[in-house]
PDB file of C-alpha atoms in Angstrom:
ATOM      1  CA  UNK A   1       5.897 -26.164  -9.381  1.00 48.00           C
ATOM      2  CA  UNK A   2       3.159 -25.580  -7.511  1.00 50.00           C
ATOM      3  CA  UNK A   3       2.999 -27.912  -5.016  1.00 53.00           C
ATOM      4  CA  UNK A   4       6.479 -27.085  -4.358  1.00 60.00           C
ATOM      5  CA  UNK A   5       5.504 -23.965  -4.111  1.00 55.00           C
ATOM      6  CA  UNK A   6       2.827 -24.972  -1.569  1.00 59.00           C
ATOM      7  CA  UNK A   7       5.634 -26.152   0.713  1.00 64.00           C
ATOM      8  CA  UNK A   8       7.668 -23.199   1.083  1.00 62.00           C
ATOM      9  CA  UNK A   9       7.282 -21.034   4.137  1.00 64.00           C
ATOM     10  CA  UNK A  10       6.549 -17.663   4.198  1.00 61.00           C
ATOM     11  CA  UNK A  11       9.808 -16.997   5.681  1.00 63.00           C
ATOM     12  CA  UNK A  12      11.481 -18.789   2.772  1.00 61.00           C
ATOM     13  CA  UNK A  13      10.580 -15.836   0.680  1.00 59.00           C
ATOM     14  CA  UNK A  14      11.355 -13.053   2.937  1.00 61.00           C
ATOM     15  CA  UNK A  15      14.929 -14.111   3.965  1.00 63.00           C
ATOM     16  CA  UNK A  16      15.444 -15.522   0.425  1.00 66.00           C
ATOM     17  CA  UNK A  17      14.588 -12.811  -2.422  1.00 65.00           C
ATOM     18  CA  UNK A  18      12.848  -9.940  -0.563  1.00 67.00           C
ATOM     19  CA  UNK A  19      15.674  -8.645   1.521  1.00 69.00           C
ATOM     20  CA  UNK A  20      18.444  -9.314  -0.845  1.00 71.00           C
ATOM     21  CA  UNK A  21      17.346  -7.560  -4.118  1.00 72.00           C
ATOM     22  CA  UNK A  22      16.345  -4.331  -5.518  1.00 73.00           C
ATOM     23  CA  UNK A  23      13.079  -5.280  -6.416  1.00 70.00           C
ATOM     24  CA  UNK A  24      12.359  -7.283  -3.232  1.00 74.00           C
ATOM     25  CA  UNK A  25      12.993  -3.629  -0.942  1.00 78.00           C
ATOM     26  CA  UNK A  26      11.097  -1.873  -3.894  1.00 74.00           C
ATOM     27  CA  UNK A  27       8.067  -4.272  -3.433  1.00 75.00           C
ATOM     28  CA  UNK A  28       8.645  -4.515   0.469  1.00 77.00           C
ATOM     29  CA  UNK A  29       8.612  -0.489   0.364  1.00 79.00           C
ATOM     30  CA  UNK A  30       5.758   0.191  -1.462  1.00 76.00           C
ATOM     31  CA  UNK A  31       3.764  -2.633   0.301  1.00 77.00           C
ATOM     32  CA  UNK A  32       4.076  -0.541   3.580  1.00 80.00           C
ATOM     33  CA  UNK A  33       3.886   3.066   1.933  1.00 79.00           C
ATOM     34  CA  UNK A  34       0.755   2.412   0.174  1.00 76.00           C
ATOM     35  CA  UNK A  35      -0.583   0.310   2.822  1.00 75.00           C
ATOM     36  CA  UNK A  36      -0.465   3.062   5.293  1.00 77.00           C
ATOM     37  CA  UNK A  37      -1.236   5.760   3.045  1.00 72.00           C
ATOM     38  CA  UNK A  38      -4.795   3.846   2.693  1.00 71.00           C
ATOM     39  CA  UNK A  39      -5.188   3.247   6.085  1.00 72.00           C
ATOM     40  CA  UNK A  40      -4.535   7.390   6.682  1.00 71.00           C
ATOM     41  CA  UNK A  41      -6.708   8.186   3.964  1.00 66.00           C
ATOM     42  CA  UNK A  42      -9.506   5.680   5.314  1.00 66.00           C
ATOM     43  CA  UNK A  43      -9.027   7.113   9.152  1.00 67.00           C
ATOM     44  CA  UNK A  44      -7.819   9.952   9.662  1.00 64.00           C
ATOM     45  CA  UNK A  45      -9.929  13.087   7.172  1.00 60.00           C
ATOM     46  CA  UNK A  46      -6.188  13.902   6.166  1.00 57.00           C
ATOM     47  CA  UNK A  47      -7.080  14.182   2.265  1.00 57.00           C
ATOM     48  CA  UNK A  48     -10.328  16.468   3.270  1.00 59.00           C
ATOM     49  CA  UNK A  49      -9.025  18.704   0.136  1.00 58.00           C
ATOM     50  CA  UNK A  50     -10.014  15.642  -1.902  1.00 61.00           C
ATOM     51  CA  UNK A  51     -13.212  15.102  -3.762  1.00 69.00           C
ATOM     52  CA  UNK A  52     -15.193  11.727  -2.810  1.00 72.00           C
ATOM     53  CA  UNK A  53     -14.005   9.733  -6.013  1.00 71.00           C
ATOM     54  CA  UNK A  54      -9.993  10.698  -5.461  1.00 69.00           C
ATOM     55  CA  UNK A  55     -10.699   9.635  -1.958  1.00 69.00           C
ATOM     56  CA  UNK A  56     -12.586   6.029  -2.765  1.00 72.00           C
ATOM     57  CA  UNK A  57      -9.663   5.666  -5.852  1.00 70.00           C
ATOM     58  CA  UNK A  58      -6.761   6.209  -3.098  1.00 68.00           C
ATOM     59  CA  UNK A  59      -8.259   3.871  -0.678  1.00 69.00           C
ATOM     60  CA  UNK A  60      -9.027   1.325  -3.045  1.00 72.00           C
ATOM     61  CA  UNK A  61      -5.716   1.237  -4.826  1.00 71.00           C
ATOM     62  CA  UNK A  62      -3.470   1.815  -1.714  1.00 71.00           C
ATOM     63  CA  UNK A  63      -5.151  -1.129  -0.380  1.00 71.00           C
ATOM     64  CA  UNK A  64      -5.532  -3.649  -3.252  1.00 73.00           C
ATOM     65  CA  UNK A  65      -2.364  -2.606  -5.452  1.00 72.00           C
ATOM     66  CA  UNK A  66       0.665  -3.575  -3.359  1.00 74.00           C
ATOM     67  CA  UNK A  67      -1.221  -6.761  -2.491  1.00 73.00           C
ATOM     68  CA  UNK A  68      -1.392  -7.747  -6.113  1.00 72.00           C
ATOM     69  CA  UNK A  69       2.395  -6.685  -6.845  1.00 72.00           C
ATOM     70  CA  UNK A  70       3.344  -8.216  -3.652  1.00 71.00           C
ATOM     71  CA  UNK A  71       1.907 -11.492  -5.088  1.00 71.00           C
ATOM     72  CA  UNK A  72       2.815 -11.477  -7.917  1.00 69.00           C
ATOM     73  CA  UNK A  73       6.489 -10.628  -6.890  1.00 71.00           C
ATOM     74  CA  UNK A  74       6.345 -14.508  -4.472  1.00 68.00           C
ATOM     75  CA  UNK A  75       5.089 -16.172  -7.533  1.00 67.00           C
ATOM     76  CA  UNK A  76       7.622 -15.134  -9.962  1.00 66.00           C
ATOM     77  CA  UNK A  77      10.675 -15.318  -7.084  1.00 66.00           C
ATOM     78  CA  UNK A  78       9.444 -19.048  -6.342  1.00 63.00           C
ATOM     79  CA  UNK A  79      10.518 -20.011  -9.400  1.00 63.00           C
ATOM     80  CA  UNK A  80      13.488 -21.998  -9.599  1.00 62.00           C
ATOM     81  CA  UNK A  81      15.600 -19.947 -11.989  1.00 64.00           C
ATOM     82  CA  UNK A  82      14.544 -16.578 -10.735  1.00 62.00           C
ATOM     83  CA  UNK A  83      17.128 -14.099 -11.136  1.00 65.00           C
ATOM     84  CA  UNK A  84      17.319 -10.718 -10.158  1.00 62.00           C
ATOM     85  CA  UNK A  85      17.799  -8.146 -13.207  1.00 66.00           C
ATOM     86  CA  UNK A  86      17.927  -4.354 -13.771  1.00 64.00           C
ATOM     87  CA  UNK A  87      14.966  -4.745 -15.691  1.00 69.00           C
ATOM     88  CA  UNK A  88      12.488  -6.959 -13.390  1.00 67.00           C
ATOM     89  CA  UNK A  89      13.312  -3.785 -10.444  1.00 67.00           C
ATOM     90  CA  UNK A  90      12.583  -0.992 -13.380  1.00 72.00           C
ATOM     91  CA  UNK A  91       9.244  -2.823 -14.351  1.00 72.00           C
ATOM     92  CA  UNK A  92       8.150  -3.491 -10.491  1.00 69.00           C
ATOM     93  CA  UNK A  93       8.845   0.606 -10.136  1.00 70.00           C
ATOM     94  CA  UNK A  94       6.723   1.471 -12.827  1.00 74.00           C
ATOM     95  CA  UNK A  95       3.986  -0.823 -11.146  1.00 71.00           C
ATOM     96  CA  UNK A  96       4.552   0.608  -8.370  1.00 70.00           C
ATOM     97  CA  UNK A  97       3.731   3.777  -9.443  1.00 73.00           C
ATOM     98  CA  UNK A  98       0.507   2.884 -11.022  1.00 72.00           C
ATOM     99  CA  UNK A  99      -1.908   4.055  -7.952  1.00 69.00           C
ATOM    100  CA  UNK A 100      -0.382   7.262  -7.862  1.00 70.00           C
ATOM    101  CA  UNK A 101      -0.782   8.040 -11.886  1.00 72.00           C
ATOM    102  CA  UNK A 102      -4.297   6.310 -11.495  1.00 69.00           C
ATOM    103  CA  UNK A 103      -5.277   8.888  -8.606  1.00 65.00           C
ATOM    104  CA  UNK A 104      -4.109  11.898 -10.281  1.00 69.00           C
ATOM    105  CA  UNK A 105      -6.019  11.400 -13.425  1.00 69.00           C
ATOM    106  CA  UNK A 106      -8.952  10.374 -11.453  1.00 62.00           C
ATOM    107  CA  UNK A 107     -12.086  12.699 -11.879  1.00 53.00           C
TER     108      UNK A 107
END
């Protein structure tokens, strides 16, 4: 599995499973949305009505978080018998909106 995983192109991936499910545009999505949220919130003093720790929290998470879902999403979708369910685009959602339920309830 893994070296056959190894193998595969990048481009395997995004033709293959990204771009033809549900939870392929939900990662894809969120990838870019958080990713430039983070990169707003690190350069441009657009959350100024922020304390320091929401700040640090949304630049940490909007960075990190859709890397590790992202990841995660290429390892499961290499698999030879991954298929696409209701369920697997429901539970990437809900990760998905773990940064923004982490920075609201941050002090």
């Amino acid at each position: 599995m893994t070296k056959d995983f190894m193998r595969l192109p990048l481009s395997a991936f995004i033709r293959g499973p990204l771009l033809t499910t549900m939870a392929g545009w939900i990662v894809l999505l969120t990838f870019l949305g958080y990713w430039l949220t983070g990169t707003v919130a690190l350069f441009i003093d657009l959350f100024w009505f922020l304390n320091e720790a929401k700040r640090i929290t949304a630049i940490t998470l909007c960075w990190a978080w859709p890397v590790a879902v992202f990841a995660r999403y290429i390892m499961v979708s290499a698999s030879s018998n991954f298929r696409p369910e209701l369920g697997d685009t429901i539970f990437l959602a809900l990760l998905s909106l773990i940064p923004i339920a982490a920075w609201v309830t941050s002090i």
